[in-house]
Amino acid sequence: MPATNLKIDGDRLWATITETALIGGTPKGGICRLALSDEDRRVRDWLAGTIREAGIDLHIDDMGTMYAVRPGRDMSKAPIAFGSHLDTQPTGGRFDGVLGVLAGLEVMRTLNNAGIETDLPLCLVNWTNEEGARFAPGMIASGVFAGEIGRGWAYERADRDGVRFGGALEGIGYRGAEPAGKRRFSAMIELHIEQGPILEEVGQSIGVVTAAKGMIWSDGRVTGRESHAGTTPMPLRRDALCAFAELALGVERIARGEGLDGVATIGVAEVAPASRNTIPGEVRFTLEMRHADFAALERMDAAADALAAAITKSRSVSISLDRIWRKSPVVFDPTIASAIREAAEGLGYSCREMTSGAGHDACFVASVTPTAMIFVPSRGGISHNEMEFTSSADCEKGANVLLHTILQLAGR
Ligand code: GLV
Ligand code: MN
Ligand code: MN
């Protein structure tokens, strides 16, 4: 049983989700709020104002990550942290990341209204650039926080227009003085939508996330030779796009060969010179591969290299695959996961253990702090899509599990 019957206010949480979805809101009902864009600044300003109105101190680190600290009785102890991210994909939904931050805010509002003081302080976090859609890789700020990504390297990451992360952070006025990683937590819990089909399929409400897939992100380039589309006989061509097509289908095969956990995606492909009567001379592309098992991920990575080498030979093109990021699979802290399970069961919600296919800030934080995650169902398993949807009732359940996990870990 939970320590109290305390519940968050589901209507208030839903109203906050709906209200903030207008910042960067798209005509199809999703959100486009790329990291460090003006939309990101506006939602941060909204969060900062709301936090300060609630009488809670706000701190910002030099990666732009925002920390709202609610004092506890014992300030010698590091806080229990919770949160997620407010940046989105270019055609993002209303819940990915957003739910974790706004439910965390709702937890603080609930505790304030009930006049509850916890033993340990609490800290709501809005991590910068979780998505990696504008500045690759994702989870960059939690990566610097955990000491796994260098701050200087992070600042130099450029978007497709050549704008650097460091400059964009300064530009929106969110480069704080505190060095990222200086702050410590006793534990971290991230509530997130599942972004996959499992909870809905099995008809359960809560996922207790015990592990997350590893991933390898690459920037790739196929270089062939531009030539005339009408005069160049087929056997003499070095068509970069055809070579790329073989590579794309090949990496799909590689991932399919590694069970249901193996996934590979080419999300960006740009053909040059992009003229209908010139044979493509170049394709620049991104490749990302994921697997929950480290050995399988390494196998996929090696197979991609072997495939590129074979296509290079057979089609007289050159192919480069520049690994810009590797993240090993993560196993979350069993004690925090048990606390989540206990909270869910105490509230009478059905739950199951799960592995996350998506990357989350929790994956980096887990290397320096006991961490685990709570999932709630995603309708149709769809995410990174404007149609992404989680019902108000499921958001409410997730936030209640977050509340009671926090109360268990923070003591009251
Ligand atoms: C985060 O959105 C990811 O790509 O897993
Ligand atoms: Mn997310
Ligand atoms: Mn995402």
GROMACS .gro file of C-alpha atoms and ligand atoms in nm:
model
  419
    1MET     CA    1   0.000   0.000   0.000
    2PRO     CA    2   0.124   0.353  -0.068
    3ALA     CA    3   0.221   0.550   0.243
    4THR     CA    4  -0.070   0.788   0.182
    5ASN     CA    5  -0.376   0.814  -0.039
    6LEU     CA    6  -0.228   1.124  -0.191
    7LYS     CA    7  -0.291   1.157  -0.567
    8ILE     CA    8  -0.183   1.410  -0.824
    9ASP     CA    9  -0.445   1.625  -0.999
   10GLY     CA   10  -0.494   1.456  -1.337
   11ASP     CA   11  -0.699   1.743  -1.483
   12ARG     CA   12  -0.434   1.997  -1.390
   13LEU     CA   13  -0.163   1.776  -1.542
   14TRP     CA   14  -0.364   1.738  -1.866
   15ALA     CA   15  -0.428   2.114  -1.880
   16THR     CA   16  -0.054   2.179  -1.846
   17ILE     CA   17   0.024   1.930  -2.123
   18THR     CA   18  -0.236   2.094  -2.348
   19GLU     CA   19  -0.127   2.449  -2.267
   20THR     CA   20   0.245   2.396  -2.327
   21ALA     CA   21   0.178   2.197  -2.647
   22LEU     CA   22   0.089   2.532  -2.805
   23ILE     CA   23   0.456   2.636  -2.779
   24GLY     CA   24   0.584   2.505  -3.111
   25GLY     CA   25   0.244   2.345  -3.179
   26THR     CA   26   0.201   2.210  -3.535
   27PRO     CA   27  -0.116   2.217  -3.748
   28LYS     CA   28  -0.146   1.838  -3.713
   29GLY     CA   29  -0.155   1.862  -3.333
   30GLY     CA   30   0.205   1.774  -3.257
   31ILE     CA   31   0.499   1.986  -3.148
   32CYS     CA   32   0.811   2.110  -3.330
   33ARG     CA   33   1.036   2.237  -3.051
   34LEU     CA   34   1.392   2.167  -3.159
   35ALA     CA   35   1.660   2.198  -2.893
   36LEU     CA   36   1.781   2.555  -2.833
   37SER     CA   37   1.533   2.702  -3.083
   38ASP     CA   38   1.314   2.999  -3.000
   39GLU     CA   39   1.031   2.754  -2.919
   40ASP     CA   40   1.262   2.575  -2.674
   41ARG     CA   41   1.344   2.913  -2.514
   42ARG     CA   42   0.974   2.993  -2.482
   43VAL     CA   43   0.884   2.667  -2.310
   44ARG     CA   44   1.187   2.705  -2.080
   45ASP     CA   45   1.074   3.059  -1.991
   46TRP     CA   46   0.730   2.918  -1.914
   47LEU     CA   47   0.879   2.645  -1.692
   48ALA     CA   48   1.113   2.889  -1.515
   49GLY     CA   49   0.823   3.128  -1.444
   50THR     CA   50   0.599   2.848  -1.318
   51ILE     CA   51   0.870   2.707  -1.091
   52ARG     CA   52   0.950   3.047  -0.942
   53GLU     CA   53   0.579   3.123  -0.892
   54ALA     CA   54   0.562   2.801  -0.687
   55GLY     CA   55   0.837   2.941  -0.465
   56ILE     CA   56   1.089   2.681  -0.581
   57ASP     CA   57   1.455   2.766  -0.657
   58LEU     CA   58   1.571   2.721  -1.014
   59HIS     CA   59   1.930   2.648  -1.116
   60ILE     CA   60   2.071   2.622  -1.468
   61ASP     CA   61   2.396   2.450  -1.563
   62ASP     CA   62   2.638   2.529  -1.844
   63MET     CA   63   2.462   2.280  -2.074
   64GLY     CA   64   2.133   2.463  -2.022
   65THR     CA   65   1.982   2.187  -1.806
   66MET     CA   66   1.727   2.326  -1.561
   67TYR     CA   67   1.702   2.205  -1.199
   68ALA     CA   68   1.413   2.302  -0.971
   69VAL     CA   69   1.506   2.215  -0.614
   70ARG     CA   70   1.238   2.169  -0.349
   71PRO     CA   71   1.405   2.161  -0.006
   72GLY     CA   72   1.376   1.862   0.226
   73ARG     CA   73   1.423   1.828   0.600
   74ASP     CA   74   1.778   1.698   0.553
   75MET     CA   75   1.962   1.926   0.316
   76SER     CA   76   2.290   1.741   0.375
   77LYS     CA   77   2.151   1.464   0.150
   78ALA     CA   78   2.146   1.478  -0.229
   79PRO     CA   79   1.797   1.517  -0.379
   80ILE     CA   80   1.574   1.257  -0.540
   81ALA     CA   81   1.568   1.371  -0.904
   82PHE     CA   82   1.297   1.323  -1.165
   83GLY     CA   83   1.221   1.480  -1.500
   84SER     CA   84   1.286   1.435  -1.870
   85HIS     CA   85   1.303   1.678  -2.165
   86LEU     CA   86   1.092   1.950  -2.330
   87ASP     CA   87   1.266   1.949  -2.670
   88THR     CA   88   1.097   1.749  -2.947
   89GLN     CA   89   1.152   1.593  -3.286
   90PRO     CA   90   1.069   1.816  -3.589
   91THR     CA   91   0.735   1.633  -3.618
   92GLY     CA   92   0.717   1.535  -3.253
   93GLY     CA   93   0.420   1.449  -3.037
   94ARG     CA   94   0.286   1.609  -2.720
   95PHE     CA   95   0.416   1.351  -2.474
   96ASP     CA   96   0.770   1.234  -2.555
   97GLY     CA   97   0.979   1.387  -2.274
   98VAL     CA   98   0.712   1.646  -2.199
   99LEU     CA   99   0.517   1.406  -1.977
  100GLY     CA  100   0.816   1.341  -1.751
  101VAL     CA  101   0.882   1.711  -1.691
  102LEU     CA  102   0.520   1.819  -1.651
  103ALA     CA  103   0.431   1.521  -1.429
  104GLY     CA  104   0.734   1.614  -1.214
  105LEU     CA  105   0.598   1.966  -1.188
  106GLU     CA  106   0.258   1.821  -1.098
  107VAL     CA  107   0.421   1.614  -0.820
  108MET     CA  108   0.575   1.930  -0.674
  109ARG     CA  109   0.244   2.117  -0.697
  110THR     CA  110   0.067   1.825  -0.525
  111LEU     CA  111   0.320   1.816  -0.240
  112ASN     CA  112   0.304   2.195  -0.201
  113ASN     CA  113  -0.076   2.193  -0.183
  114ALA     CA  114  -0.076   1.908   0.068
  115GLY     CA  115   0.194   2.082   0.276
  116ILE     CA  116   0.414   1.772   0.265
  117GLU     CA  117   0.782   1.804   0.343
  118THR     CA  118   1.009   1.515   0.246
  119ASP     CA  119   1.326   1.412   0.429
  120LEU     CA  120   1.541   1.438   0.120
  121PRO     CA  121   1.519   1.737  -0.111
  122LEU     CA  122   1.357   1.687  -0.452
  123CYS     CA  123   1.484   1.804  -0.788
  124LEU     CA  124   1.282   1.838  -1.109
  125VAL     CA  125   1.509   1.833  -1.415
  126ASN     CA  126   1.458   1.951  -1.774
  127TRP     CA  127   1.754   1.803  -1.966
  128THR     CA  128   1.880   1.992  -2.272
  129ASN     CA  129   1.870   1.836  -2.621
  130GLU     CA  130   1.754   1.486  -2.541
  131GLU     CA  131   1.631   1.433  -2.895
  132GLY     CA  132   1.947   1.497  -3.092
  133ALA     CA  133   1.726   1.595  -3.387
  134ARG     CA  134   1.898   1.931  -3.429
  135PHE     CA  135   2.233   1.865  -3.258
  136ALA     CA  136   2.351   1.503  -3.270
  137PRO     CA  137   2.389   1.306  -3.056
  138GLY     CA  138   2.086   1.304  -2.833
  139MET     CA  139   2.102   1.306  -2.453
  140ILE     CA  140   2.401   1.535  -2.487
  141ALA     CA  141   2.346   1.732  -2.165
  142SER     CA  142   2.289   1.423  -1.950
  143GLY     CA  143   2.598   1.277  -2.122
  144VAL     CA  144   2.807   1.574  -2.006
  145PHE     CA  145   2.639   1.555  -1.663
  146ALA     CA  146   2.750   1.191  -1.634
  147GLY     CA  147   3.103   1.271  -1.755
  148GLU     CA  148   3.060   1.049  -2.061
  149ILE     CA  149   3.057   1.335  -2.315
  150GLY     CA  150   3.310   1.621  -2.316
  151ARG     CA  151   3.165   1.969  -2.273
  152GLY     CA  152   3.393   2.121  -2.540
  153TRP     CA  153   3.294   1.855  -2.793
  154ALA     CA  154   2.927   1.911  -2.708
  155TYR     CA  155   2.957   2.289  -2.761
  156GLU     CA  156   3.107   2.230  -3.105
  157ARG     CA  157   2.827   2.007  -3.235
  158ALA     CA  158   2.671   2.180  -3.536
  159ASP     CA  159   2.318   2.168  -3.677
  160ARG     CA  160   2.253   2.137  -4.051
  161ASP     CA  161   2.295   2.514  -4.094
  162GLY     CA  162   2.633   2.508  -3.923
  163VAL     CA  163   2.507   2.669  -3.599
  164ARG     CA  164   2.705   2.536  -3.301
  165PHE     CA  165   2.541   2.403  -2.986
  166GLY     CA  166   2.742   2.643  -2.763
  167GLY     CA  167   2.639   2.948  -2.966
  168ALA     CA  168   2.274   2.845  -2.978
  169LEU     CA  169   2.272   2.790  -2.600
  170GLU     CA  170   2.413   3.141  -2.543
  171GLY     CA  171   2.166   3.273  -2.800
  172ILE     CA  172   1.858   3.161  -2.607
  173GLY     CA  173   2.009   3.283  -2.278
  174TYR     CA  174   2.023   2.945  -2.108
  175ARG     CA  175   2.394   2.889  -2.051
  176GLY     CA  176   2.415   2.883  -1.670
  177ALA     CA  177   2.725   2.919  -1.457
  178GLU     CA  178   2.703   2.583  -1.279
  179PRO     CA  179   2.929   2.317  -1.436
  180ALA     CA  180   2.715   2.027  -1.563
  181GLY     CA  181   2.790   1.723  -1.349
  182LYS     CA  182   2.867   1.916  -1.031
  183ARG     CA  183   2.521   1.847  -0.890
  184ARG     CA  184   2.461   1.504  -0.736
  185PHE     CA  185   2.141   1.306  -0.682
  186SER     CA  186   2.051   1.026  -0.442
  187ALA     CA  187   1.839   0.868  -0.716
  188MET     CA  188   1.675   0.959  -1.045
  189ILE     CA  189   1.340   0.843  -1.181
  190GLU     CA  190   1.228   0.925  -1.535
  191LEU     CA  191   0.861   0.890  -1.627
  192HIS     CA  192   0.817   0.857  -2.004
  193ILE     CA  193   0.571   0.728  -2.260
  194GLU     CA  194   0.661   0.380  -2.383
  195GLN     CA  195   0.683   0.487  -2.750
  196GLY     CA  196   0.620   0.124  -2.844
  197PRO     CA  197   0.321  -0.113  -2.858
  198ILE     CA  198   0.373  -0.354  -2.568
  199LEU     CA  199   0.175  -0.204  -2.277
  200GLU     CA  200  -0.126  -0.138  -2.499
  201GLU     CA  201  -0.107  -0.486  -2.651
  202VAL     CA  202  -0.100  -0.663  -2.313
  203GLY     CA  203  -0.350  -0.421  -2.156
  204GLN     CA  204  -0.123  -0.314  -1.871
  205SER     CA  205  -0.083   0.037  -1.731
  206ILE     CA  206   0.273   0.074  -1.608
  207GLY     CA  207   0.611  -0.039  -1.737
  208VAL     CA  208   0.888  -0.080  -1.482
  209VAL     CA  209   1.188  -0.017  -1.703
  210THR     CA  210   1.484  -0.226  -1.597
  211ALA     CA  211   1.714  -0.186  -1.901
  212ALA     CA  212   1.765   0.015  -2.222
  213LYS     CA  213   1.913  -0.067  -2.561
  214GLY     CA  214   2.257   0.050  -2.661
  215MET     CA  215   2.307   0.241  -2.985
  216ILE     CA  216   2.565   0.345  -3.240
  217TRP     CA  217   2.509   0.658  -3.451
  218SER     CA  218   2.707   0.728  -3.768
  219ASP     CA  219   2.733   0.997  -4.034
  220GLY     CA  220   2.780   0.832  -4.372
  221ARG     CA  221   2.870   0.930  -4.724
  222VAL     CA  222   2.859   0.740  -5.053
  223THR     CA  223   3.071   0.900  -5.323
  224GLY     CA  224   3.024   0.794  -5.685
  225ARG     CA  225   3.061   0.999  -6.002
  226GLU     CA  226   2.824   1.256  -6.146
  227SER     CA  227   2.762   1.209  -6.513
  228HIS     CA  228   2.506   1.260  -6.787
  229ALA     CA  229   2.181   1.068  -6.740
  230GLY     CA  230   2.124   1.027  -7.113
  231THR     CA  231   2.466   0.939  -7.243
  232THR     CA  232   2.622   0.722  -6.971
  233PRO     CA  233   2.554   0.350  -7.036
  234MET     CA  234   2.438   0.156  -6.732
  235PRO     CA  235   2.755  -0.059  -6.696
  236LEU     CA  236   2.975   0.254  -6.684
  237ARG     CA  237   2.790   0.431  -6.408
  238ARG     CA  238   2.909   0.491  -6.053
  239ASP     CA  239   2.569   0.593  -5.922
  240ALA     CA  240   2.591   0.696  -5.555
  241LEU     CA  241   2.216   0.663  -5.501
  242CYS     CA  242   2.195   0.305  -5.632
  243ALA     CA  243   2.490   0.209  -5.413
  244PHE     CA  244   2.321   0.378  -5.119
  245ALA     CA  245   1.997   0.190  -5.190
  246GLU     CA  246   2.184  -0.139  -5.165
  247LEU     CA  247   2.340  -0.024  -4.840
  248ALA     CA  248   2.003   0.084  -4.697
  249LEU     CA  249   1.839  -0.252  -4.771
  250GLY     CA  250   2.149  -0.429  -4.643
  251VAL     CA  251   2.146  -0.262  -4.302
  252GLU     CA  252   1.776  -0.346  -4.277
  253ARG     CA  253   1.867  -0.711  -4.334
  254ILE     CA  254   2.145  -0.691  -4.075
  255ALA     CA  255   1.904  -0.563  -3.810
  256ARG     CA  256   1.638  -0.820  -3.898
  257GLY     CA  257   1.899  -1.089  -3.851
  258GLU     CA  258   1.945  -0.997  -3.484
  259GLY     CA  259   1.600  -1.076  -3.347
  260LEU     CA  260   1.323  -0.836  -3.248
  261ASP     CA  261   1.563  -0.627  -3.037
  262GLY     CA  262   1.783  -0.540  -3.336
  263VAL     CA  263   1.689  -0.217  -3.517
  264ALA     CA  264   1.862  -0.004  -3.779
  265THR     CA  265   1.742   0.326  -3.924
  266ILE     CA  266   1.856   0.565  -4.194
  267GLY     CA  267   1.664   0.878  -4.103
  268VAL     CA  268   1.842   1.128  -4.326
  269ALA     CA  269   1.957   1.083  -4.687
  270GLU     CA  270   2.054   1.375  -4.906
  271VAL     CA  271   2.132   1.320  -5.271
  272ALA     CA  272   2.364   1.553  -5.463
  273PRO     CA  273   2.353   1.726  -5.698
  274ALA     CA  274   1.978   1.647  -5.697
  275SER     CA  275   1.917   1.713  -6.063
  276ARG     CA  276   1.687   1.479  -6.257
  277ASN     CA  277   1.924   1.438  -6.552
  278THR     CA  278   2.251   1.401  -6.363
  279ILE     CA  279   2.349   1.066  -6.214
  280PRO     CA  280   2.388   1.120  -5.837
  281GLY     CA  281   2.750   1.169  -5.735
  282GLU     CA  282   2.699   1.171  -5.361
  283VAL     CA  283   2.460   1.062  -5.087
  284ARG     CA  284   2.511   1.184  -4.735
  285PHE     CA  285   2.314   0.991  -4.477
  286THR     CA  286   2.276   0.907  -4.110
  287LEU     CA  287   2.270   0.552  -3.977
  288GLU     CA  288   2.172   0.445  -3.629
  289MET     CA  289   2.163   0.090  -3.497
  290ARG     CA  290   2.037  -0.034  -3.162
  291HIS     CA  291   2.025  -0.357  -2.964
  292ALA     CA  292   1.974  -0.449  -2.599
  293ASP     CA  293   2.263  -0.696  -2.617
  294PHE     CA  294   2.608  -0.543  -2.649
  295ALA     CA  295   2.758  -0.833  -2.848
  296ALA     CA  296   2.472  -0.822  -3.097
  297LEU     CA  297   2.515  -0.446  -3.137
  298GLU     CA  298   2.886  -0.494  -3.208
  299ARG     CA  299   2.801  -0.765  -3.462
  300MET     CA  300   2.561  -0.531  -3.641
  301ASP     CA  301   2.825  -0.259  -3.644
  302ALA     CA  302   3.089  -0.490  -3.794
  303ALA     CA  303   2.839  -0.622  -4.049
  304ALA     CA  304   2.765  -0.265  -4.166
  305ASP     CA  305   3.136  -0.212  -4.232
  306ALA     CA  306   3.162  -0.540  -4.422
  307LEU     CA  307   2.855  -0.450  -4.629
  308ALA     CA  308   2.998  -0.106  -4.712
  309ALA     CA  309   3.328  -0.265  -4.819
  310ALA     CA  310   3.148  -0.512  -5.048
  311ILE     CA  311   2.938  -0.239  -5.214
  312THR     CA  312   3.246  -0.019  -5.255
  313LYS     CA  313   3.403  -0.299  -5.454
  314SER     CA  314   3.108  -0.409  -5.660
  315ARG     CA  315   2.995  -0.056  -5.760
  316SER     CA  316   3.324   0.135  -5.775
  317VAL     CA  317   3.210   0.395  -5.524
  318SER     CA  318   3.357   0.492  -5.190
  319ILE     CA  319   3.161   0.471  -4.867
  320SER     CA  320   3.255   0.625  -4.532
  321LEU     CA  321   3.082   0.553  -4.202
  322ASP     CA  322   3.193   0.793  -3.931
  323ARG     CA  323   3.080   0.675  -3.587
  324ILE     CA  324   2.984   0.990  -3.403
  325TRP     CA  325   2.843   0.819  -3.096
  326ARG     CA  326   2.831   0.486  -2.916
  327LYS     CA  327   2.619   0.412  -2.610
  328SER     CA  328   2.630   0.072  -2.446
  329PRO     CA  329   2.307  -0.097  -2.330
  330VAL     CA  330   2.208   0.006  -1.978
  331VAL     CA  331   2.081  -0.196  -1.682
  332PHE     CA  332   1.886   0.024  -1.442
  333ASP     CA  333   1.912   0.007  -1.062
  334PRO     CA  334   1.709  -0.286  -0.921
  335THR     CA  335   1.630  -0.103  -0.594
  336ILE     CA  336   1.479   0.195  -0.775
  337ALA     CA  337   1.294  -0.041  -1.010
  338SER     CA  338   1.151  -0.225  -0.706
  339ALA     CA  339   1.037   0.105  -0.556
  340ILE     CA  340   0.854   0.182  -0.883
  341ARG     CA  341   0.693  -0.162  -0.887
  342GLU     CA  342   0.583  -0.126  -0.524
  343ALA     CA  343   0.435   0.217  -0.594
  344ALA     CA  344   0.243   0.085  -0.897
  345GLU     CA  345   0.115  -0.221  -0.713
  346GLY     CA  346   0.024  -0.012  -0.408
  347LEU     CA  347  -0.189   0.207  -0.631
  348GLY     CA  348  -0.357  -0.100  -0.780
  349TYR     CA  349  -0.215  -0.048  -1.131
  350SER     CA  350  -0.111  -0.347  -1.343
  351CYS     CA  351   0.257  -0.340  -1.434
  352ARG     CA  352   0.534  -0.536  -1.603
  353GLU     CA  353   0.910  -0.516  -1.643
  354MET     CA  354   1.033  -0.379  -1.976
  355THR     CA  355   1.342  -0.284  -2.174
  356SER     CA  356   1.346   0.058  -2.339
  357GLY     CA  357   1.415   0.068  -2.710
  358ALA     CA  358   1.445   0.445  -2.698
  359GLY     CA  359   1.734   0.638  -2.552
  360HIS     CA  360   1.662   0.852  -2.247
  361ASP     CA  361   1.856   1.088  -2.024
  362ALA     CA  362   1.812   0.824  -1.754
  363CYS     CA  363   2.052   0.605  -1.958
  364PHE     CA  364   2.342   0.843  -1.893
  365VAL     CA  365   2.240   0.941  -1.541
  366ALA     CA  366   2.234   0.569  -1.455
  367SER     CA  367   2.614   0.560  -1.477
  368VAL     CA  368   2.650   0.805  -1.185
  369THR     CA  369   2.322   0.771  -0.988
  370PRO     CA  370   2.086   0.484  -0.902
  371THR     CA  371   1.823   0.528  -1.174
  372ALA     CA  372   1.517   0.359  -1.325
  373MET     CA  373   1.221   0.453  -1.542
  374ILE     CA  374   0.842   0.437  -1.548
  375PHE     CA  375   0.661   0.380  -1.879
  376VAL     CA  376   0.297   0.448  -1.965
  377PRO     CA  377   0.120   0.321  -2.281
  378SER     CA  378   0.148   0.488  -2.621
  379ARG     CA  379  -0.160   0.453  -2.842
  380GLY     CA  380  -0.077   0.228  -3.138
  381GLY     CA  381   0.283   0.223  -3.017
  382ILE     CA  382   0.342   0.539  -3.220
  383SER     CA  383   0.596   0.804  -3.123
  384HIS     CA  384   0.824   1.055  -3.301
  385ASN     CA  385   0.502   1.136  -3.483
  386GLU     CA  386   0.251   1.418  -3.439
  387MET     CA  387  -0.020   1.156  -3.378
  388GLU     CA  388   0.158   1.028  -3.064
  389PHE     CA  389  -0.102   0.992  -2.789
  390THR     CA  390  -0.128   0.879  -2.429
  391SER     CA  391  -0.464   0.915  -2.254
  392SER     CA  392  -0.518   1.154  -1.968
  393ALA     CA  393  -0.595   0.853  -1.744
  394ASP     CA  394  -0.261   0.689  -1.829
  395CYS     CA  395  -0.068   1.015  -1.781
  396GLU     CA  396  -0.236   1.046  -1.442
  397LYS     CA  397  -0.144   0.690  -1.343
  398GLY     CA  398   0.218   0.744  -1.447
  399ALA     CA  399   0.236   1.065  -1.244
  400ASN     CA  400   0.085   0.891  -0.940
  401VAL     CA  401   0.347   0.615  -0.964
  402LEU     CA  402   0.612   0.886  -0.989
  403LEU     CA  403   0.469   1.063  -0.683
  404HIS     CA  404   0.465   0.749  -0.470
  405THR     CA  405   0.807   0.631  -0.584
  406ILE     CA  406   0.944   0.972  -0.486
  407LEU     CA  407   0.768   0.962  -0.147
  408GLN     CA  408   0.915   0.616  -0.082
  409LEU     CA  409   1.268   0.716  -0.176
  410ALA     CA  410   1.264   1.065  -0.025
  411GLY     CA  411   1.093   0.969   0.303
  412ARG     CA  412   0.827   1.180   0.472
  413GLV     C1  413   1.527   0.941  -2.836
  413GLV     O1  414   1.433   1.004  -2.876
  413GLV     C2  415   1.577   0.829  -2.910
  413GLV     O2  416   1.617   0.846  -3.026
  413GLV     O3  417   1.573   0.717  -2.858
  414MN      MN  418   1.206   1.121  -2.496
  415MN      MN  419   1.223   1.124  -2.857
   0.00000   0.00000   0.00000
